[in-house]
CSV table of N, CA, C and O and ligand atoms in Angstrom, one decimal:
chain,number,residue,atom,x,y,z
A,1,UNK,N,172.8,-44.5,204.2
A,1,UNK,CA,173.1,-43.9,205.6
A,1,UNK,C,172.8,-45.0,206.6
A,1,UNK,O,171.9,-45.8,206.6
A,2,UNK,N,173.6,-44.7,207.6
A,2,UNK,CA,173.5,-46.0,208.8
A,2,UNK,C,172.8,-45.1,209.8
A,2,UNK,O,173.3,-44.0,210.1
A,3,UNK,N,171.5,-45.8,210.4
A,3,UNK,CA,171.4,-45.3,211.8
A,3,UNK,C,171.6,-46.7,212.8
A,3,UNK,O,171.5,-47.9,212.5
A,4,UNK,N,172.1,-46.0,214.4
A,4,UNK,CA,172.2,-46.7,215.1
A,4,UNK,C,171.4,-46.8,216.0
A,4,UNK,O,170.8,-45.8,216.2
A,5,UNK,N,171.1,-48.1,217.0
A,5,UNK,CA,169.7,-47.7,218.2
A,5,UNK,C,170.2,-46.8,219.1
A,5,UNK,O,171.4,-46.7,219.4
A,6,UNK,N,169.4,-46.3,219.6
A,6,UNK,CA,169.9,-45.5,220.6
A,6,UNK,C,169.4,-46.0,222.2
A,6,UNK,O,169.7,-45.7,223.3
A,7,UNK,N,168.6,-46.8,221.7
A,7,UNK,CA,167.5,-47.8,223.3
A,7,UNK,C,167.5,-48.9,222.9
A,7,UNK,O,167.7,-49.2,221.7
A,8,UNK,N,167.3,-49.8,224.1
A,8,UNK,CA,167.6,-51.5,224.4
A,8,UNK,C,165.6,-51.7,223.2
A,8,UNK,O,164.5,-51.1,223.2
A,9,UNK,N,166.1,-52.8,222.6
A,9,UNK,CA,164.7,-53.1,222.2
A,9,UNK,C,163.8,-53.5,223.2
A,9,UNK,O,164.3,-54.0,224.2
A,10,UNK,N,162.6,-53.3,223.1
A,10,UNK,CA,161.5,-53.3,224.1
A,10,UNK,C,161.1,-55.3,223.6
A,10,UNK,O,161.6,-55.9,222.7
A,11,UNK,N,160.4,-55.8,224.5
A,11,UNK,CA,159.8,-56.8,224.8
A,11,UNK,C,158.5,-56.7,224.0
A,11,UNK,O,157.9,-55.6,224.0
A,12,UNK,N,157.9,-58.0,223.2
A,12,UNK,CA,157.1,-57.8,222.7
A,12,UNK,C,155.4,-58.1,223.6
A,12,UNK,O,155.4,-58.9,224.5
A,13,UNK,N,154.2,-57.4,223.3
A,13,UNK,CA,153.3,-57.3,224.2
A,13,UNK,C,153.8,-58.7,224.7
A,13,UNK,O,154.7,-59.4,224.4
A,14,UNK,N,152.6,-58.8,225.8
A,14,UNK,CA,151.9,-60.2,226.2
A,14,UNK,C,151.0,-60.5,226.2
A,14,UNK,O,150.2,-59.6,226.5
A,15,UNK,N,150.3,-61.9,225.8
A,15,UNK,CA,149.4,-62.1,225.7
A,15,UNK,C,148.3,-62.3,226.8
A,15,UNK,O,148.5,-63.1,227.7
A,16,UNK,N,147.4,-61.6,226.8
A,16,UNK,CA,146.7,-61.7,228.2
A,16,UNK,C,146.3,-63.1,228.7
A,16,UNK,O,145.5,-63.7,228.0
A,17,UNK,N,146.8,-63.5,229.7
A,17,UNK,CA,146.3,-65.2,230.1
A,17,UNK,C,148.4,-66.2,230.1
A,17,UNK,O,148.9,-67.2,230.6
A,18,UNK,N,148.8,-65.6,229.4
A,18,UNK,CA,150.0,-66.0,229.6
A,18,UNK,C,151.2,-65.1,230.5
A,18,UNK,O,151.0,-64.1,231.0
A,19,UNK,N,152.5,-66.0,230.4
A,19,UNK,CA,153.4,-65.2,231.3
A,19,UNK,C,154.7,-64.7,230.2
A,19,UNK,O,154.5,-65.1,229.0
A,20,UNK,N,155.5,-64.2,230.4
A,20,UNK,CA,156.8,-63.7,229.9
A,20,UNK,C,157.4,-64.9,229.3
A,20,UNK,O,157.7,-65.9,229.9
A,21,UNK,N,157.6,-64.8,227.9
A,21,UNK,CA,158.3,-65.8,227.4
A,21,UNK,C,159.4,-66.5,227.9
A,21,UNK,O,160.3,-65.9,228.5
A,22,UNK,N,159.4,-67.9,227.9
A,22,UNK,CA,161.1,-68.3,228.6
A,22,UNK,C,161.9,-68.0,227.8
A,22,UNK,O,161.7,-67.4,226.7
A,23,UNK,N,163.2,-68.4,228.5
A,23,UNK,CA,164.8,-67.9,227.3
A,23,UNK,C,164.2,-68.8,225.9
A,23,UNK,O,163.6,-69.9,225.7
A,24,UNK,N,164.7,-68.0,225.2
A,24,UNK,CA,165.0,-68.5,223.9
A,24,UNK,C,165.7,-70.0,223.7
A,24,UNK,O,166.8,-70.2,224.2
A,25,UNK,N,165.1,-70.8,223.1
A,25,UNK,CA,165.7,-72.2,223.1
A,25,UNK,C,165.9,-72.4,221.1
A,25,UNK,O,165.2,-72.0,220.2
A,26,UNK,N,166.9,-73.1,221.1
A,26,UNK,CA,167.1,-73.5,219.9
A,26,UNK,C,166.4,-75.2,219.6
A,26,UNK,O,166.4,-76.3,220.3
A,27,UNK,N,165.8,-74.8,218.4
A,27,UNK,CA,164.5,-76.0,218.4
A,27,UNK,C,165.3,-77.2,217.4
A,27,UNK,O,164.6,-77.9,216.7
A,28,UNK,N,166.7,-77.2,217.5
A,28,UNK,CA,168.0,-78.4,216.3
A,28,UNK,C,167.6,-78.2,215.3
A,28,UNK,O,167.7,-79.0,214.4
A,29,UNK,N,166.8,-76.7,215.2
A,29,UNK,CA,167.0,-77.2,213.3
A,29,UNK,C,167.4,-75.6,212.9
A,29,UNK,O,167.2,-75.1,211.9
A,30,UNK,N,167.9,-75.2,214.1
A,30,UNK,CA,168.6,-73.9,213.7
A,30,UNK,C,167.8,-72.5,214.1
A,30,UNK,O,168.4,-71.4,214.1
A,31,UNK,N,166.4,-72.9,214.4
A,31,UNK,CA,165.2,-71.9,214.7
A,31,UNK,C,165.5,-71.3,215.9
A,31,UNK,O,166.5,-71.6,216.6
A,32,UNK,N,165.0,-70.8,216.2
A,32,UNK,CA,165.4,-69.9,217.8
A,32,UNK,C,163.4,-70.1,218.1
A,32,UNK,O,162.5,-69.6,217.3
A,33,UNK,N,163.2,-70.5,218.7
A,33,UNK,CA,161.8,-70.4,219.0
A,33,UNK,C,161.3,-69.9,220.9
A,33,UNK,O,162.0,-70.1,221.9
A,34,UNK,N,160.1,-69.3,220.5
A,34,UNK,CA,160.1,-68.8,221.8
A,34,UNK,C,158.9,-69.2,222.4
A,34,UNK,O,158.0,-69.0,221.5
A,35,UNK,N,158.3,-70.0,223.7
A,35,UNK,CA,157.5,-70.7,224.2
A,35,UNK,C,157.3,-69.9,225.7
A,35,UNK,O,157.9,-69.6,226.7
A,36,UNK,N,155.6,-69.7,224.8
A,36,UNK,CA,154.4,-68.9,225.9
A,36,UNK,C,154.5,-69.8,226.7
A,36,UNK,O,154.7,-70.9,226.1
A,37,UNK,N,154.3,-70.0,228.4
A,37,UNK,CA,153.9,-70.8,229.5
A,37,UNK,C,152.6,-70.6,230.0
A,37,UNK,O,152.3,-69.5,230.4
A,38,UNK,N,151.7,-71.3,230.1
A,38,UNK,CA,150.6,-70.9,230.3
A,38,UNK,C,151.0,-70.0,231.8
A,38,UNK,O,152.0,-70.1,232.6
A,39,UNK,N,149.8,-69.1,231.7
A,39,UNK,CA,150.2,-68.2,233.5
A,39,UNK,C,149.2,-69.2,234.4
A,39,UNK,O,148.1,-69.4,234.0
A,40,UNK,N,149.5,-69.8,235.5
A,40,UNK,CA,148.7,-70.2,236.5
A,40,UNK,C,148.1,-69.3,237.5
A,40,UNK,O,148.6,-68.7,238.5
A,41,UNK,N,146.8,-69.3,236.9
A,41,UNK,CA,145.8,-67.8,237.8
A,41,UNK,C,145.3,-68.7,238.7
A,41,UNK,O,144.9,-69.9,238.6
A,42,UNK,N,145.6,-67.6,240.2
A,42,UNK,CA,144.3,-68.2,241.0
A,42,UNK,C,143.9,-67.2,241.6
A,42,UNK,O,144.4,-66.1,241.9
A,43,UNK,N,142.4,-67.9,241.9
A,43,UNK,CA,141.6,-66.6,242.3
A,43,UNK,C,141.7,-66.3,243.7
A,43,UNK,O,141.9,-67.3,244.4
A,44,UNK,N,141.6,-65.2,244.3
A,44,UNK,CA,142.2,-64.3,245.6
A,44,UNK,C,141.7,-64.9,246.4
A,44,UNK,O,140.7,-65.5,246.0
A,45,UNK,N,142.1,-65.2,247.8
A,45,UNK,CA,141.9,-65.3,248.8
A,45,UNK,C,140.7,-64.8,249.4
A,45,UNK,O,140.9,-63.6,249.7
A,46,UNK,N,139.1,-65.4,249.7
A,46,UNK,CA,138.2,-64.8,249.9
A,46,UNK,C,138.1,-64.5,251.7
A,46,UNK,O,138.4,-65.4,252.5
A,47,UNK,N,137.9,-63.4,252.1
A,47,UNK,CA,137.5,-62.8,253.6
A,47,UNK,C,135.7,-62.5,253.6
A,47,UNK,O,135.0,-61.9,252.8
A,48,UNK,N,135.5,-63.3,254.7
A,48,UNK,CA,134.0,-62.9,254.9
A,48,UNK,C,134.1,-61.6,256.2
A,48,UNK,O,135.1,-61.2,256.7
A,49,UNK,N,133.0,-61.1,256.6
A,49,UNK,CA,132.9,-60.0,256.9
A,49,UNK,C,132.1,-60.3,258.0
A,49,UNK,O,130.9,-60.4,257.5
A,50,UNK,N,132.0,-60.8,259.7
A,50,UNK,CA,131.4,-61.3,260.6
A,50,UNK,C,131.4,-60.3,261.4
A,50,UNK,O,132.3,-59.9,262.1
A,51,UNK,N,129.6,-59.8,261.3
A,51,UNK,CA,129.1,-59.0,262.3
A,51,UNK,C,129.0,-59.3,264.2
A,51,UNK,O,127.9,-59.9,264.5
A,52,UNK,N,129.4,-59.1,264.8
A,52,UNK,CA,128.8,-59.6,266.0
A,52,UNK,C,128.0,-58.9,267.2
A,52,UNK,O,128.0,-57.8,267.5
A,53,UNK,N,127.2,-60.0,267.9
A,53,UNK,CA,126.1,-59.1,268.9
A,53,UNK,C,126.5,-58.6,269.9
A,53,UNK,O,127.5,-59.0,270.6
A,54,UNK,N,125.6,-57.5,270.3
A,54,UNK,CA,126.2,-56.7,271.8
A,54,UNK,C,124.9,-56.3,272.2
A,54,UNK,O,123.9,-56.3,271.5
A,55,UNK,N,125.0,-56.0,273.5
A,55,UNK,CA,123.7,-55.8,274.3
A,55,UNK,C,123.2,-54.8,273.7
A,55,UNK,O,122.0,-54.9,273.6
A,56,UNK,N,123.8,-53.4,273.3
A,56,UNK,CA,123.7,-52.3,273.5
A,56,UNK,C,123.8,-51.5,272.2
A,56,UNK,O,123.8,-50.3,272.4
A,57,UNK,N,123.8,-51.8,270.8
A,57,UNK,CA,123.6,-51.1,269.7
A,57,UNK,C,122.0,-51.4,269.2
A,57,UNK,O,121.4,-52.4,269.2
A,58,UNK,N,121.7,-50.6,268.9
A,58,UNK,CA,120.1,-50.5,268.8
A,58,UNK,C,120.0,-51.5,267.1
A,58,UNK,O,121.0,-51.6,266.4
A,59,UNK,N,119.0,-52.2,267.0
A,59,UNK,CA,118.7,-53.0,266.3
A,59,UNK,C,118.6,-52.0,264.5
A,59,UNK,O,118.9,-52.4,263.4
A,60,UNK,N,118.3,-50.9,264.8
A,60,UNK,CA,117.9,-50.6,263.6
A,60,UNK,C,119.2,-49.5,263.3
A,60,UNK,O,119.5,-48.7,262.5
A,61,UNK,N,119.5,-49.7,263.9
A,61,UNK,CA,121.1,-48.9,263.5
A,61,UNK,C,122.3,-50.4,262.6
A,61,UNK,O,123.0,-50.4,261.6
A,62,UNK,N,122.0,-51.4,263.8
A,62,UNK,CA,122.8,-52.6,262.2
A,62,UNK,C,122.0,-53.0,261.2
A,62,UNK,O,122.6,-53.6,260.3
A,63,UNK,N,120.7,-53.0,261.0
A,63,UNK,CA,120.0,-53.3,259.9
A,63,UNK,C,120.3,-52.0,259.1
A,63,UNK,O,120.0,-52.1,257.9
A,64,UNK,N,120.9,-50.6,259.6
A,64,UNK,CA,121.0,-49.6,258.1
A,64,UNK,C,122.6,-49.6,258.1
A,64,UNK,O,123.0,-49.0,257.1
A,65,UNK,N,123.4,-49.9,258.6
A,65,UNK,CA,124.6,-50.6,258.7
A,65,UNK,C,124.8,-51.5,257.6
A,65,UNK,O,125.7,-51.4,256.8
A,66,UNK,N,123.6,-52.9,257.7
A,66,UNK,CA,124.0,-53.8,256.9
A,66,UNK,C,123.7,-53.4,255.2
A,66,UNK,O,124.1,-53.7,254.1
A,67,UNK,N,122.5,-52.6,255.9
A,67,UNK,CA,122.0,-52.0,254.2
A,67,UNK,C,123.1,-51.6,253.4
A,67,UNK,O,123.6,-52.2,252.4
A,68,UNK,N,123.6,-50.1,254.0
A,68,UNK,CA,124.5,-49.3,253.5
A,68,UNK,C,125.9,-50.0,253.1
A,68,UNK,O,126.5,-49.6,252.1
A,69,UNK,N,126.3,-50.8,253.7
A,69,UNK,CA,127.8,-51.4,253.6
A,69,UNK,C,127.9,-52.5,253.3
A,69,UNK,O,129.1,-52.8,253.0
A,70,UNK,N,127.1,-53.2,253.1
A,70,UNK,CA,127.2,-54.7,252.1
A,70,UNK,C,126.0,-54.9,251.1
A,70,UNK,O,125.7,-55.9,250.5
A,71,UNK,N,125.3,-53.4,251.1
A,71,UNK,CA,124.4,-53.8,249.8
A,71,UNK,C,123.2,-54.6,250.1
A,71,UNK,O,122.7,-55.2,249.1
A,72,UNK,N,122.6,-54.7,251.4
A,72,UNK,CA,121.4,-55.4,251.3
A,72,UNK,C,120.3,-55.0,251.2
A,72,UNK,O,120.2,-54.1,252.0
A,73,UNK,N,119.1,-55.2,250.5
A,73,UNK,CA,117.8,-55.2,250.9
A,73,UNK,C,117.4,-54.8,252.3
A,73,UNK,O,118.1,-55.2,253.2
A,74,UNK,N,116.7,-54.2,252.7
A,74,UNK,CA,116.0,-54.0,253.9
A,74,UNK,C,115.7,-55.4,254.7
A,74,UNK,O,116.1,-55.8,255.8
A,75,UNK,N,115.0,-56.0,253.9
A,75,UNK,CA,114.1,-57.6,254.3
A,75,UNK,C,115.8,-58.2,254.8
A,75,UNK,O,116.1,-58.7,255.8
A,76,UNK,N,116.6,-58.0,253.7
A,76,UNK,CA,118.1,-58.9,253.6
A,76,UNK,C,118.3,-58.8,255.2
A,76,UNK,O,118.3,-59.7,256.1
A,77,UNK,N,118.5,-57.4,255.5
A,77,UNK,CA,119.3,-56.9,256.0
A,77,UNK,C,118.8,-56.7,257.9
A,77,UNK,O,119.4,-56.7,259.0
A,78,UNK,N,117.6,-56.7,257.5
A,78,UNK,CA,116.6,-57.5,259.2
A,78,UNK,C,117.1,-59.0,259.3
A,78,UNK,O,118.0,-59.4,260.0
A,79,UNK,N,116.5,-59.8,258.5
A,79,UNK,CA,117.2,-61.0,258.6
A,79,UNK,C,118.5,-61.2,259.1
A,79,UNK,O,118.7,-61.9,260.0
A,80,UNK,N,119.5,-60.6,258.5
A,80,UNK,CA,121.0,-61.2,258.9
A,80,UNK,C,121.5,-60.2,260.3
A,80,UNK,O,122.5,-60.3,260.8
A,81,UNK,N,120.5,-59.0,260.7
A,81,UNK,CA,120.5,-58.5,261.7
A,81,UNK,C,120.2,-59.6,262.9
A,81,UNK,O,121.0,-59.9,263.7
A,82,UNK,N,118.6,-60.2,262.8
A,82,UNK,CA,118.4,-61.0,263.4
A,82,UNK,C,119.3,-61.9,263.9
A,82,UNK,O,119.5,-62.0,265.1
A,83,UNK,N,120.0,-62.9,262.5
A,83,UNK,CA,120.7,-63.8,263.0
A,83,UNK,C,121.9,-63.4,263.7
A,83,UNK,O,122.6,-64.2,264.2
A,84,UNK,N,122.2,-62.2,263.7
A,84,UNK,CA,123.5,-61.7,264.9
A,84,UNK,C,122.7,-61.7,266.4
A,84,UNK,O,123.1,-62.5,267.3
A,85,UNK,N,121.6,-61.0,266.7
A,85,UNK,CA,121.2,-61.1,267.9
A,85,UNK,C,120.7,-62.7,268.2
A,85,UNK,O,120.8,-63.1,269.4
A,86,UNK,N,120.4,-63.5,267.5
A,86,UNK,CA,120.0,-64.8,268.2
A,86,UNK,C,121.3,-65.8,268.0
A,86,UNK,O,121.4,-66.7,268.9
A,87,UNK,N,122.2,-65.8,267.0
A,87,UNK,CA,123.2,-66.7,267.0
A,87,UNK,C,124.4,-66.0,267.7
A,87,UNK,O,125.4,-66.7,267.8
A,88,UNK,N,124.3,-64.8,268.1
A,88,UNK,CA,125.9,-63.9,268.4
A,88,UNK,C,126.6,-63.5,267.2
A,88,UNK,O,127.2,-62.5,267.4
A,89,UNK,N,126.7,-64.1,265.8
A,89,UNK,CA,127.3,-63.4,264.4
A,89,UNK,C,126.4,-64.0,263.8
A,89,UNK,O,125.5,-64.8,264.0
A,90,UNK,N,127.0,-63.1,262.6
A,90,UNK,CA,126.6,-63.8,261.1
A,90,UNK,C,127.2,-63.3,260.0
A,90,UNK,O,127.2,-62.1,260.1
A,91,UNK,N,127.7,-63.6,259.2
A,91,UNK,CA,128.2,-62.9,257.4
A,91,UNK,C,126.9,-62.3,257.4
A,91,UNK,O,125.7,-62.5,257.4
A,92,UNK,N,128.2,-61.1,257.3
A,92,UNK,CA,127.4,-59.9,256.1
A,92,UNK,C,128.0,-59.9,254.4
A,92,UNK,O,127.4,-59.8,253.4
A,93,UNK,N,129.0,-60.1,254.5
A,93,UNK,CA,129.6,-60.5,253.2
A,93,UNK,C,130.8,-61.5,252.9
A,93,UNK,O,131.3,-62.3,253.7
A,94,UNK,N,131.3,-61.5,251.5
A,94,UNK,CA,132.1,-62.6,251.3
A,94,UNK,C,133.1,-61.4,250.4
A,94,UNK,O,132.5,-61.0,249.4
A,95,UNK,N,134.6,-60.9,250.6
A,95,UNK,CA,135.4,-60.0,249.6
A,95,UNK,C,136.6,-60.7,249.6
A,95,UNK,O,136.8,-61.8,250.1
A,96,UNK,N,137.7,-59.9,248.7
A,96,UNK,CA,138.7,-59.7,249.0
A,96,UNK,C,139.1,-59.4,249.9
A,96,UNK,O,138.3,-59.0,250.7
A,97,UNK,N,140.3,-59.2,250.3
A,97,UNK,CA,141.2,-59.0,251.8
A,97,UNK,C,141.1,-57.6,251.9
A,97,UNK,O,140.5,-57.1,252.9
A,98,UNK,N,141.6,-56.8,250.8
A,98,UNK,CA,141.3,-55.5,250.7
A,98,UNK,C,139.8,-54.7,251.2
A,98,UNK,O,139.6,-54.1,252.2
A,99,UNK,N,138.7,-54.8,249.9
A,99,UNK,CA,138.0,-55.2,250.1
A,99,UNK,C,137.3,-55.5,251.9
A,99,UNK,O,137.2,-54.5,252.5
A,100,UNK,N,137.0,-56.6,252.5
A,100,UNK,CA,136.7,-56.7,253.8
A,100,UNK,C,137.0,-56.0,254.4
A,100,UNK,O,136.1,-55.5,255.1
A,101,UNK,N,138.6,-55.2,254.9
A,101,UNK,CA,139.0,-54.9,255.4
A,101,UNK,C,138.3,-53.5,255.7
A,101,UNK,O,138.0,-53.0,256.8
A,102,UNK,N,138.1,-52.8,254.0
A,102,UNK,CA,137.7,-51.1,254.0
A,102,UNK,C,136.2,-51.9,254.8
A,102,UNK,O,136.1,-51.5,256.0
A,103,UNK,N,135.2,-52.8,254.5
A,103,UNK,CA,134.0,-52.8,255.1
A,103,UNK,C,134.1,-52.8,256.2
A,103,UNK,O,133.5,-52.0,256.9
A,104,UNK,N,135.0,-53.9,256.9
A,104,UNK,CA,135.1,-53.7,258.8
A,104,UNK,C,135.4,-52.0,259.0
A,104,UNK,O,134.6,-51.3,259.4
A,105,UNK,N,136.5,-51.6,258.6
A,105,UNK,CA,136.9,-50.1,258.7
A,105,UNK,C,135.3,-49.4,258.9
A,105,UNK,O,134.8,-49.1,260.0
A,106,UNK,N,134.6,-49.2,257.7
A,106,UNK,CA,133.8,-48.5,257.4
A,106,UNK,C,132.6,-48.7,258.6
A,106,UNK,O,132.0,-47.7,259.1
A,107,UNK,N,132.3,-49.8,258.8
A,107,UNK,CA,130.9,-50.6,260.3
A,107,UNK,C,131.8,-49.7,261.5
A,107,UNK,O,131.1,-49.0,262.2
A,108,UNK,N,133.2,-49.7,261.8
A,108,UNK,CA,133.4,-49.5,263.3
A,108,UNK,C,133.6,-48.2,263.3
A,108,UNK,O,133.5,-47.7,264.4
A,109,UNK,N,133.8,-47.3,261.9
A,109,UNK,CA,134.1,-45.7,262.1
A,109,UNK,C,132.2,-45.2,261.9
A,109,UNK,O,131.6,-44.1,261.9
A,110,UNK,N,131.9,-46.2,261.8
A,110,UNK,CA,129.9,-45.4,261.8
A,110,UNK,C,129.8,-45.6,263.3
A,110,UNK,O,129.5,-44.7,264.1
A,111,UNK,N,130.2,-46.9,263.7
A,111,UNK,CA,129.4,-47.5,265.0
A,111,UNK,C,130.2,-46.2,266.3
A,111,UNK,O,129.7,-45.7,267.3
A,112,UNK,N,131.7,-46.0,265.6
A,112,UNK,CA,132.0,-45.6,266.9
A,112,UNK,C,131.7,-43.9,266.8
A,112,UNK,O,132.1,-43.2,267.8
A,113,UNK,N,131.0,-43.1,265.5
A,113,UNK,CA,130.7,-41.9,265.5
A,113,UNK,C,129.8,-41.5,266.2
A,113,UNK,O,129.8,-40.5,266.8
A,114,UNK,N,128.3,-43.1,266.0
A,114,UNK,CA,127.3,-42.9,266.4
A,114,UNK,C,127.4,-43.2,268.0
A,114,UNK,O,126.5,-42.9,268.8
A,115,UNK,N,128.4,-43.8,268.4
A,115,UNK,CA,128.7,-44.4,270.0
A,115,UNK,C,128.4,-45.6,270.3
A,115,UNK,O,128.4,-46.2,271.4
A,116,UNK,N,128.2,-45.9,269.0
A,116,UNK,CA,127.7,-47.4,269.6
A,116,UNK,C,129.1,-48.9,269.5
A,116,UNK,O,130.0,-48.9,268.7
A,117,UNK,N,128.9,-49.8,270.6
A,117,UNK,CA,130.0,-50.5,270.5
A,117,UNK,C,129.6,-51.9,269.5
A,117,UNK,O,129.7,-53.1,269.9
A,118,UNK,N,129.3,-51.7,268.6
A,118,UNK,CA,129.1,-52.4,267.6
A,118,UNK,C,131.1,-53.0,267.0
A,118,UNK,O,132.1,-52.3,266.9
A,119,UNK,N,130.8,-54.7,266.6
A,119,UNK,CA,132.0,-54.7,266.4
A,119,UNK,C,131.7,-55.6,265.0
A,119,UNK,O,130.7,-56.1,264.6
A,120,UNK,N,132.6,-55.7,264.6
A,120,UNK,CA,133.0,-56.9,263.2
A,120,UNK,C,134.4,-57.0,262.8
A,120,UNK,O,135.1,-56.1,263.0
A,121,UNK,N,134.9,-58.4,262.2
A,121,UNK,CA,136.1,-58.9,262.3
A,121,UNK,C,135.9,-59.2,260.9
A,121,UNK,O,134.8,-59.3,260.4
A,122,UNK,N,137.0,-59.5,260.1
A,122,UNK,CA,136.8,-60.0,258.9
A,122,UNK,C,137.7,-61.5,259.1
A,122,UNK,O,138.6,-61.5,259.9
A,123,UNK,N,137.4,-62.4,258.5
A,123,UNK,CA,138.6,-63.7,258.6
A,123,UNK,C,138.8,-64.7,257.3
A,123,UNK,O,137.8,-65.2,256.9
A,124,UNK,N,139.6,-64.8,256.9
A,124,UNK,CA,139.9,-65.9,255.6
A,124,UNK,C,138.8,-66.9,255.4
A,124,UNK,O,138.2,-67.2,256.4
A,125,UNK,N,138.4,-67.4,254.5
A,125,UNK,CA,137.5,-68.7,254.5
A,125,UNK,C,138.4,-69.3,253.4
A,125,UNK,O,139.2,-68.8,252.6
A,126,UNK,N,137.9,-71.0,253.8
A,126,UNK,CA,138.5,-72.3,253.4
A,126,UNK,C,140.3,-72.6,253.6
A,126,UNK,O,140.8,-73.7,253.3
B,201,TYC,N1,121.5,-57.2,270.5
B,201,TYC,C1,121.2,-55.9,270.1
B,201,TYC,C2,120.0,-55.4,270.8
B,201,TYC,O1,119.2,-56.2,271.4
B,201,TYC,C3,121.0,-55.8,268.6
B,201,TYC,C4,122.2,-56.1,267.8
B,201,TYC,C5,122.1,-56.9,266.7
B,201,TYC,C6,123.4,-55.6,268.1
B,201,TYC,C7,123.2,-57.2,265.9
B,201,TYC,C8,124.6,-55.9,267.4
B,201,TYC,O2,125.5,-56.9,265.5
B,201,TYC,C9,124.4,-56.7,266.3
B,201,TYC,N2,119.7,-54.1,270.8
C-alpha cells in the first residue's frame, strides 16, 4: 500500500550555538552536504541606570529606593545615595535596555506616588 505526505517536511532541529543550514551544496562527488555556519552571538547592548540629585527628596527615601530596585545592601545603597548628593549622579545599575528601562519606570512611579521629584535616566554605555 502507498501512503502519500500530506505536510511539507519539517526542518531538522538546530543545533544550539549555530544558524539554519545554508542551501544545500553538492560536494563533486555526488553528495548533497549541508554546512552548519557558526551563529555570530553578541552580547546585548548594556544601559546603566543614572540616579540624579535634587534639593528636595529626602535622603532616606533614595537609599530604600536604591535598596529595593537595584538590589543593594543598605551600606551599598547610603553610599551610592551619597555619591548622588555630592557628585549630582551616580549608577545604580548596569541592564539590558529592557531591563533599565522597567527600573527607571519603577524609581519615577515610587518617587512620583510618594511626591517626591526624584529623577533617573537610563543611557547606553560604550
Ligand atoms: N539632595 C537630597 C537632599 O539633600 C538627597 C538626594 C540624594 C536626592 C540623591 C536625590 O538622587 C538623590 N535631601
Amino acid at each position: 500500500m502507498d501512503f502519500m505526505a500530506t505536510s511539507q517536511p519539517t526542518s531538522p532541529p538546530l543545533i544550539p550555538g549555530t544558524t539554519a543550514p545554508q542551501r544545500p551544496q553538492e560536494d563533486g562527488g555526488g553528495e548533497v552536504v549541508l554546512e552548519r555556519v557558526p551563529k555570530k552571538v553578541k552580547p546585548p547592548q548594556m544601559h546603566q541606570v543614572v540616579m540624579l540629585n535634587d534639593d528636595y527628596t529626602p535622603m532616606e527615601f533614595v537609599v530604600v529606593v536604591i535598596q529595593e530596585f537595584f538590589s543593594k545592601d543598605r551600606e551599598t545603597a547610603t553610599q551610592i545615595m551619597l555619591k548622588i548628593h555630592l557628585d549630582g549622579k551616580a549608577v545604580c545599575g548596569v541592564y539590558t535596555r529592557d531591563v533599565a528601562a522597567t527600573k527607571v519606570d519603577q524609581v519615577l512611579d515610587a518617587a512620583r506616588q510618594a511626591g517626591h521629584p526624584l529623577q533617573c535616566v537610563s543611557e547606553p554605555i560604550e
